[in-house]
Amino acid sequence: MAEPVILGIETSCDETGLAVVVGGQIRSNVVGSQVEIHARFGGVVPEVAARAHVESIKSLAHRALAEAEVHPDDVTAVAATQGPGLAGSLVVGYSFGKAMAWTLGADFVGVDHMEGHLLAPMFQHEGYEPPAVVLLASGGHSQIVHMPAWGTYNLMGGTIDDAAGEAFDKLGRYLGLGFPGGPAIDQLSSEGDRAAVQFPRALPDSPFDFSFSGLKTSVVNWVRKSRDSGEDVPVADVAASVQEAIVDVLVAKTFNAVDETGSRTVAGGGGVLANRRLRDRMAEEAAKRNVQLALPSPDLCTDNGAMIALAGQLALQWGRPSVWTGDIDAGKRLGHDH
Ligand code: KG4
Ligand code: ZN
């Protein structure tokens, strides 16, 4: 059988990702970022995001095919993100994908965005396989998933309030670092002392759940106090300490799940997994237990079309039918398909 040639389309939030994956290998992966457009608003504006996807998707699809040196007629399936995400943004990629598949006579498959993040480690880690514990941390979601077998996802825990990326973004904005806050805090932290301020680590009762909403209040109070006492606020130290507080909780809970399930593999996905301190700490904890760590490279942690293409290829391989009747699902939950 000829190798599957998949065009992957990701438009769940503010990145327009188009990629070609052939036989499980990335042939092209282009991402049109809207960061500059949204930065002036301090966050993603849904209507603006949807319109920006409309403007860029066609040329990015051309680029992805050209860079992959794949003729459109050779595409065997188109995979597009079905959810979760911003409805207006999802509709753009999903409809474009359906239309393209229909025109090309290719299969069409809707993909869960978080499943894309969860499978992305496969590109670079041959040994990544179930049973595994996967930390998914992005702007909208933070979850610990146990994958006992391919395609089976048991949600062990997650955030009870803000997602980890949301916490980074809110704190980055508060500290005047612009949008998105995650990469800015990561960058500035390398110049700061992560032990400078001991911000509280919220540890909800469940060993696998997180809570990040209280962190912002602690930071605001600390900054106010230090201003009131006439001191300069050491922004790099605060950034590094904030990062340490978030990373500590993510790592502790993830490895609680590793210990609980006895998994020999731990993986991660989502934009927050691009964080250098988080990656280092996960590597340390994995090494202590002698378990395999499978993290995608940072560019494959953040939103991209390649992970959607791969998830689409596997969904078809695992027997999910190519359907034309499906719709987007902005509130989609991992493991719940229509
Ligand atoms: O997965 P993703 O690209 O988009 C969503 O599905 O939400 O994740 C975006 C999130 C943002 O909150 C961003 O601040 C965060 O990932 N992020 C980071 C880093 N790079 C991106 N957070 C911490 N450190 C980073 N280096
Ligand atoms: Zn994402």
Short mmCIF file of C-alpha atoms and ligand atoms in Angstrom, two decimals:
data_model
loop_
_atom_site.label_atom_id
_atom_site.label_comp_id
_atom_site.label_asym_id
_atom_site.label_seq_id
_atom_site.Cartn_x
_atom_site.Cartn_y
_atom_site.Cartn_z
CA MET A 1 0.00 0.00 0.00
CA ALA A 2 1.24 3.46 -0.84
CA GLU A 3 2.27 5.62 2.09
CA PRO A 4 -0.45 7.92 3.42
CA VAL A 5 0.10 11.56 2.44
CA ILE A 6 -1.70 13.75 4.95
CA LEU A 7 -2.31 17.48 4.86
CA GLY A 8 -2.79 18.67 8.44
CA ILE A 9 -4.62 21.89 9.28
CA GLU A 10 -4.55 23.55 12.69
CA THR A 11 -6.63 26.67 13.35
CA SER A 12 -7.93 26.25 16.91
CA CYS A 13 -6.53 29.48 18.28
CA ASP A 14 -4.10 32.06 16.94
CA GLU A 15 -1.67 30.00 14.86
CA THR A 16 -2.51 28.92 11.33
CA GLY A 17 -0.65 25.63 10.98
CA LEU A 18 -0.42 23.71 7.68
CA ALA A 19 1.76 20.64 7.30
CA VAL A 20 2.36 17.62 5.14
CA VAL A 21 3.17 14.32 6.83
CA VAL A 22 4.09 11.35 4.66
CA GLY A 23 4.27 7.91 6.23
CA GLY A 24 4.49 9.48 9.68
CA GLN A 25 7.41 11.77 8.74
CA ILE A 26 7.18 15.56 8.60
CA ARG A 27 7.74 16.81 5.05
CA SER A 28 6.71 20.40 5.76
CA ASN A 29 5.34 22.27 8.75
CA VAL A 30 4.49 25.94 8.25
CA VAL A 31 2.99 28.08 10.96
CA GLY A 32 1.55 31.53 10.35
CA SER A 33 1.60 33.21 13.73
CA GLN A 34 -0.86 35.94 14.64
CA VAL A 35 1.06 36.93 17.77
CA GLU A 36 1.84 40.43 16.50
CA ILE A 37 -1.80 41.04 15.57
CA HIS A 38 -3.06 40.08 19.04
CA ALA A 39 -0.18 41.54 21.05
CA ARG A 40 -1.63 45.03 20.84
CA PHE A 41 -4.83 43.75 22.49
CA GLY A 42 -2.89 41.88 25.18
CA GLY A 43 -4.51 38.56 24.27
CA VAL A 44 -6.24 36.63 21.51
CA VAL A 45 -9.36 38.35 20.14
CA PRO A 46 -11.54 35.54 18.68
CA GLU A 47 -13.10 37.49 15.80
CA VAL A 48 -9.73 38.90 14.78
CA ALA A 49 -8.19 35.41 14.95
CA ALA A 50 -10.86 33.88 12.71
CA ARG A 51 -10.43 36.58 10.08
CA ALA A 52 -6.65 36.27 10.14
CA HIS A 53 -6.98 32.51 9.51
CA VAL A 54 -9.20 33.24 6.50
CA GLU A 55 -6.61 35.61 5.09
CA SER A 56 -3.60 33.35 5.43
CA ILE A 57 -4.82 29.77 5.12
CA LYS A 58 -4.73 29.43 1.35
CA SER A 59 -1.21 30.72 0.86
CA LEU A 60 0.03 28.62 3.79
CA ALA A 61 -1.53 25.51 2.25
CA HIS A 62 0.29 26.25 -1.00
CA ARG A 63 3.53 26.73 0.91
CA ALA A 64 3.15 23.51 2.89
CA LEU A 65 2.57 21.49 -0.29
CA ALA A 66 5.38 23.24 -2.16
CA GLU A 67 7.91 22.79 0.64
CA ALA A 68 6.94 19.12 0.94
CA GLU A 69 7.27 18.75 -2.85
CA VAL A 70 3.90 17.05 -2.85
CA HIS A 71 1.40 17.53 -5.66
CA PRO A 72 -2.11 18.22 -4.32
CA ASP A 73 -3.45 15.21 -6.24
CA ASP A 74 -1.17 12.94 -4.21
CA VAL A 75 -2.74 13.94 -0.88
CA THR A 76 -4.58 10.87 0.44
CA ALA A 77 -6.27 12.55 3.41
CA VAL A 78 -6.86 15.96 4.91
CA ALA A 79 -6.96 16.24 8.71
CA ALA A 80 -8.24 19.37 10.43
CA THR A 81 -8.64 20.32 14.07
CA GLN A 82 -12.22 19.77 15.20
CA GLY A 83 -11.81 21.15 18.73
CA PRO A 84 -11.33 22.23 21.42
CA GLY A 85 -10.68 25.85 20.56
CA LEU A 86 -12.28 29.08 19.42
CA ALA A 87 -15.37 28.27 17.35
CA GLY A 88 -14.80 30.94 14.70
CA SER A 89 -11.18 29.87 14.22
CA LEU A 90 -12.00 26.16 14.10
CA VAL A 91 -14.67 26.71 11.43
CA VAL A 92 -12.12 28.26 9.09
CA GLY A 93 -9.67 25.34 9.08
CA TYR A 94 -12.33 22.66 9.28
CA SER A 95 -14.35 24.00 6.34
CA PHE A 96 -11.24 24.70 4.29
CA GLY A 97 -10.07 21.14 4.98
CA LYS A 98 -13.37 19.58 4.01
CA ALA A 99 -13.52 21.59 0.80
CA MET A 100 -9.97 20.66 -0.08
CA ALA A 101 -10.50 16.96 0.60
CA TRP A 102 -13.68 16.99 -1.44
CA THR A 103 -11.97 18.70 -4.36
CA LEU A 104 -9.01 16.33 -4.25
CA GLY A 105 -11.07 13.18 -3.71
CA ALA A 106 -9.14 12.57 -0.50
CA ASP A 107 -10.37 11.32 2.89
CA PHE A 108 -11.28 13.87 5.54
CA VAL A 109 -10.87 13.44 9.25
CA GLY A 110 -11.53 15.80 12.18
CA VAL A 111 -8.89 15.69 14.90
CA ASP A 112 -8.89 16.48 18.60
CA HIS A 113 -6.35 19.25 19.18
CA MET A 114 -5.18 17.73 22.48
CA GLU A 115 -4.77 14.33 20.84
CA GLY A 116 -2.49 16.06 18.35
CA HIS A 117 -0.34 17.38 21.22
CA LEU A 118 -0.42 13.96 22.85
CA LEU A 119 0.81 12.12 19.77
CA ALA A 120 3.41 14.72 18.66
CA PRO A 121 6.25 13.05 20.64
CA MET A 122 6.05 10.17 18.12
CA PHE A 123 7.83 12.26 15.49
CA GLN A 124 11.09 12.35 17.39
CA HIS A 125 10.91 9.48 19.89
CA GLU A 126 10.75 6.03 18.38
CA GLY A 127 10.31 4.43 21.78
CA TYR A 128 7.27 6.54 22.68
CA GLU A 129 4.51 4.07 23.25
CA PRO A 130 1.86 3.11 25.80
CA PRO A 131 1.56 2.66 28.68
CA ALA A 132 2.58 6.27 29.22
CA VAL A 133 1.69 9.29 31.31
CA VAL A 134 1.38 12.50 29.30
CA LEU A 135 1.35 16.05 30.63
CA LEU A 136 -0.66 18.31 28.33
CA ALA A 137 -0.24 21.99 29.14
CA SER A 138 -1.29 24.78 26.82
CA GLY A 139 -3.05 28.13 26.88
CA GLY A 140 -6.47 26.59 27.29
CA HIS A 141 -5.88 23.20 28.92
CA SER A 142 -3.73 21.48 31.52
CA GLN A 143 -4.26 17.77 31.95
CA ILE A 144 -2.50 14.63 33.04
CA VAL A 145 -3.47 11.75 30.80
CA HIS A 146 -2.74 8.08 31.23
CA MET A 147 -2.52 6.30 27.87
CA PRO A 148 -2.70 2.54 28.57
CA ALA A 149 -2.96 1.73 24.85
CA TRP A 150 -2.85 3.70 21.59
CA GLY A 151 -6.00 5.74 21.22
CA THR A 152 -7.15 5.21 24.82
CA TYR A 153 -6.91 8.26 27.04
CA ASN A 154 -7.74 8.25 30.73
CA LEU A 155 -7.86 11.69 32.26
CA MET A 156 -6.16 11.41 35.65
CA GLY A 157 -6.22 15.06 36.62
CA GLY A 158 -6.21 18.60 35.42
CA THR A 159 -6.51 22.19 36.44
CA ILE A 160 -9.39 23.17 38.65
CA ASP A 161 -9.18 26.79 37.46
CA ASP A 162 -6.65 28.40 35.07
CA ALA A 163 -4.58 26.43 32.57
CA ALA A 164 -0.82 26.61 33.07
CA GLY A 165 -0.32 28.66 29.89
CA GLU A 166 -3.07 31.01 30.96
CA ALA A 167 -1.27 31.54 34.27
CA PHE A 168 1.98 32.31 32.40
CA ASP A 169 0.13 34.70 30.09
CA LYS A 170 -1.73 36.54 32.89
CA LEU A 171 1.43 36.92 34.95
CA GLY A 172 3.47 37.97 31.95
CA ARG A 173 0.95 40.69 31.22
CA TYR A 174 0.91 41.80 34.85
CA LEU A 175 4.71 42.00 34.91
CA GLY A 176 4.64 44.12 31.75
CA LEU A 177 6.25 41.48 29.56
CA GLY A 178 3.64 41.58 26.79
CA PHE A 179 1.79 38.74 25.12
CA PRO A 180 2.20 35.79 25.16
CA GLY A 181 3.66 35.71 28.66
CA GLY A 182 5.00 32.14 28.60
CA PRO A 183 7.93 32.60 26.23
CA ALA A 184 8.68 36.04 27.76
CA ILE A 185 8.82 34.65 31.32
CA ASP A 186 10.94 31.72 30.10
CA GLN A 187 13.37 34.17 28.49
CA LEU A 188 13.61 36.62 31.38
CA SER A 189 13.87 33.86 33.98
CA SER A 190 17.32 32.91 32.75
CA GLU A 191 18.52 36.26 34.18
CA GLY A 192 16.67 35.89 37.48
CA ASP A 193 16.98 33.99 40.74
CA ARG A 194 14.28 31.34 40.93
CA ALA A 195 14.71 31.07 44.70
CA ALA A 196 14.21 34.83 45.21
CA VAL A 197 10.54 34.62 46.19
CA GLN A 198 8.82 31.53 47.50
CA PHE A 199 5.35 31.89 45.97
CA PRO A 200 2.81 29.40 47.34
CA ARG A 201 2.32 26.11 45.53
CA ALA A 202 -1.39 25.38 45.46
CA LEU A 203 -1.83 21.65 45.90
CA PRO A 204 -5.47 20.67 45.61
CA ASP A 205 -6.52 17.50 47.42
CA SER A 206 -6.25 15.25 44.41
CA PRO A 207 -2.65 14.16 43.78
CA PHE A 208 -3.12 14.82 40.06
CA ASP A 209 -4.93 18.19 39.98
CA PHE A 210 -3.52 21.72 39.67
CA SER A 211 -4.73 25.17 40.63
CA PHE A 212 -3.08 28.33 39.32
CA SER A 213 -5.58 31.12 39.87
CA GLY A 214 -4.28 31.99 43.36
CA LEU A 215 -0.74 32.51 42.12
CA LYS A 216 -1.57 35.81 40.45
CA THR A 217 -2.97 37.24 43.71
CA SER A 218 0.21 36.23 45.56
CA VAL A 219 2.37 37.87 42.93
CA VAL A 220 0.28 41.06 42.88
CA ASN A 221 0.45 41.27 46.69
CA TRP A 222 4.19 40.67 46.74
CA VAL A 223 4.89 43.28 44.07
CA ARG A 224 2.65 45.83 45.80
CA LYS A 225 4.39 45.27 49.13
CA SER A 226 7.82 45.67 47.66
CA ARG A 227 6.74 48.85 45.82
CA ASP A 228 5.17 50.26 48.99
CA SER A 229 8.40 49.77 50.85
CA GLY A 230 10.13 51.82 48.17
CA GLU A 231 12.12 48.97 46.69
CA ASP A 232 12.66 48.35 42.99
CA VAL A 233 10.75 45.29 41.84
CA PRO A 234 13.30 42.76 40.57
CA VAL A 235 11.23 41.66 37.58
CA ALA A 236 13.62 38.91 36.44
CA ASP A 237 13.65 37.40 39.95
CA VAL A 238 9.86 37.54 40.15
CA ALA A 239 9.56 35.96 36.69
CA ALA A 240 11.96 33.16 37.60
CA SER A 241 10.16 32.56 40.91
CA VAL A 242 6.75 32.50 39.23
CA GLN A 243 8.03 30.05 36.63
CA GLU A 244 9.46 27.86 39.39
CA ALA A 245 6.13 27.80 41.23
CA ILE A 246 4.21 26.72 38.11
CA VAL A 247 6.84 24.19 37.05
CA ASP A 248 7.09 22.68 40.55
CA VAL A 249 3.39 21.85 40.62
CA LEU A 250 3.26 20.52 37.04
CA VAL A 251 6.25 18.26 37.64
CA ALA A 252 5.11 17.02 41.06
CA LYS A 253 1.65 16.07 39.83
CA THR A 254 2.90 14.46 36.62
CA PHE A 255 5.33 12.26 38.48
CA ASN A 256 2.68 11.39 41.08
CA ALA A 257 0.82 9.93 38.09
CA VAL A 258 3.94 8.17 36.81
CA ASP A 259 4.48 6.59 40.24
CA GLU A 260 0.81 5.69 40.66
CA THR A 261 0.53 3.96 37.27
CA GLY A 262 4.03 2.47 37.22
CA SER A 263 4.47 3.85 33.68
CA ARG A 264 7.93 3.53 32.21
CA THR A 265 7.33 6.39 29.78
CA VAL A 266 6.43 10.00 30.48
CA ALA A 267 5.68 12.46 27.71
CA GLY A 268 4.38 15.96 27.21
CA GLY A 269 2.77 18.30 24.75
CA GLY A 270 1.29 21.77 24.42
CA GLY A 271 2.96 25.18 24.34
CA VAL A 272 4.00 25.18 28.00
CA LEU A 273 6.17 22.12 27.37
CA ALA A 274 8.42 24.43 25.35
CA ASN A 275 9.45 25.94 28.68
CA ARG A 276 13.13 25.27 29.31
CA ARG A 277 12.90 24.97 33.08
CA LEU A 278 9.95 22.56 32.81
CA ARG A 279 11.86 20.43 30.30
CA ASP A 280 14.94 20.33 32.54
CA ARG A 281 12.93 19.40 35.62
CA MET A 282 11.03 16.68 33.78
CA ALA A 283 14.34 15.28 32.54
CA GLU A 284 15.71 15.24 36.11
CA GLU A 285 12.69 13.46 37.55
CA ALA A 286 12.56 10.96 34.68
CA ALA A 287 16.26 10.17 35.12
CA LYS A 288 15.80 9.63 38.89
CA ARG A 289 13.20 6.96 38.16
CA ASN A 290 14.93 5.65 35.08
CA VAL A 291 11.80 6.20 32.97
CA GLN A 292 11.86 7.29 29.35
CA LEU A 293 11.07 10.95 28.64
CA ALA A 294 9.46 11.80 25.30
CA LEU A 295 9.13 15.54 24.75
CA PRO A 296 8.70 17.03 21.28
CA SER A 297 11.16 19.75 20.29
CA PRO A 298 9.80 23.18 21.32
CA ASP A 299 8.46 23.98 17.82
CA LEU A 300 6.37 20.80 17.95
CA CYS A 301 5.10 21.58 21.47
CA THR A 302 3.38 24.76 20.34
CA ASP A 303 0.45 24.58 17.93
CA ASN A 304 1.28 23.19 14.50
CA GLY A 305 -0.31 21.34 11.60
CA ALA A 306 2.09 18.39 11.69
CA MET A 307 0.65 17.00 14.92
CA ILE A 308 -2.84 17.26 13.43
CA ALA A 309 -1.73 15.42 10.29
CA LEU A 310 -0.17 12.65 12.38
CA ALA A 311 -3.23 12.31 14.63
CA GLY A 312 -5.40 12.19 11.49
CA GLN A 313 -3.24 9.51 9.91
CA LEU A 314 -3.41 7.37 13.05
CA ALA A 315 -7.16 7.89 13.48
CA LEU A 316 -7.73 6.55 9.96
CA GLN A 317 -5.27 3.72 10.61
CA TRP A 318 -7.10 2.86 13.84
CA GLY A 319 -10.33 2.56 11.90
CA ARG A 320 -12.03 5.90 12.43
CA PRO A 321 -14.04 6.52 9.26
CA SER A 322 -13.54 9.49 6.99
CA VAL A 323 -16.68 11.54 7.64
CA TRP A 324 -18.15 14.54 5.90
CA THR A 325 -21.04 15.08 8.23
CA GLY A 326 -19.11 16.11 11.34
CA ASP A 327 -18.99 19.62 12.71
CA ILE A 328 -16.50 21.52 14.83
CA ASP A 329 -16.72 21.02 18.59
CA ALA A 330 -15.33 24.04 20.45
CA GLY A 331 -15.69 22.35 23.84
CA LYS A 332 -14.40 18.97 22.73
CA ARG A 333 -13.10 16.67 25.46
CA LEU A 334 -10.28 14.23 24.81
CA GLY A 335 -11.54 10.72 24.15
CA HIS A 336 -15.12 11.85 23.43
CA ASP A 337 -15.87 11.64 19.73
CA HIS A 338 -19.00 12.37 17.79
O1 KG4 B 1 -0.42 24.67 22.69
P1 KG4 B 1 -0.32 26.12 22.47
O2 KG4 B 1 0.65 26.62 21.42
O3 KG4 B 1 -1.72 26.73 22.14
C1 KG4 B 1 -2.88 26.30 22.79
O4 KG4 B 1 -3.38 25.20 22.42
O5 KG4 B 1 -3.29 27.02 23.74
O6 KG4 B 1 0.04 26.79 23.89
C2 KG4 B 1 0.13 28.17 24.03
C3 KG4 B 1 0.52 28.48 25.45
C4 KG4 B 1 0.51 29.97 25.78
O7 KG4 B 1 -0.17 30.16 27.00
C5 KG4 B 1 1.98 30.30 25.91
O8 KG4 B 1 2.26 31.35 26.81
C6 KG4 B 1 2.56 29.00 26.40
O9 KG4 B 1 1.84 28.01 25.70
N1 KG4 B 1 4.00 28.89 26.11
C7 KG4 B 1 4.94 28.83 27.06
C8 KG4 B 1 6.18 28.80 26.40
N2 KG4 B 1 5.95 28.82 25.04
C9 KG4 B 1 4.59 28.87 24.89
N3 KG4 B 1 4.83 28.83 28.40
C10 KG4 B 1 5.98 28.78 29.10
N4 KG4 B 1 7.20 28.77 28.54
C11 KG4 B 1 7.36 28.76 27.20
N5 KG4 B 1 8.58 28.74 26.65
ZN ZN B 2 -2.32 23.68 21.62
#
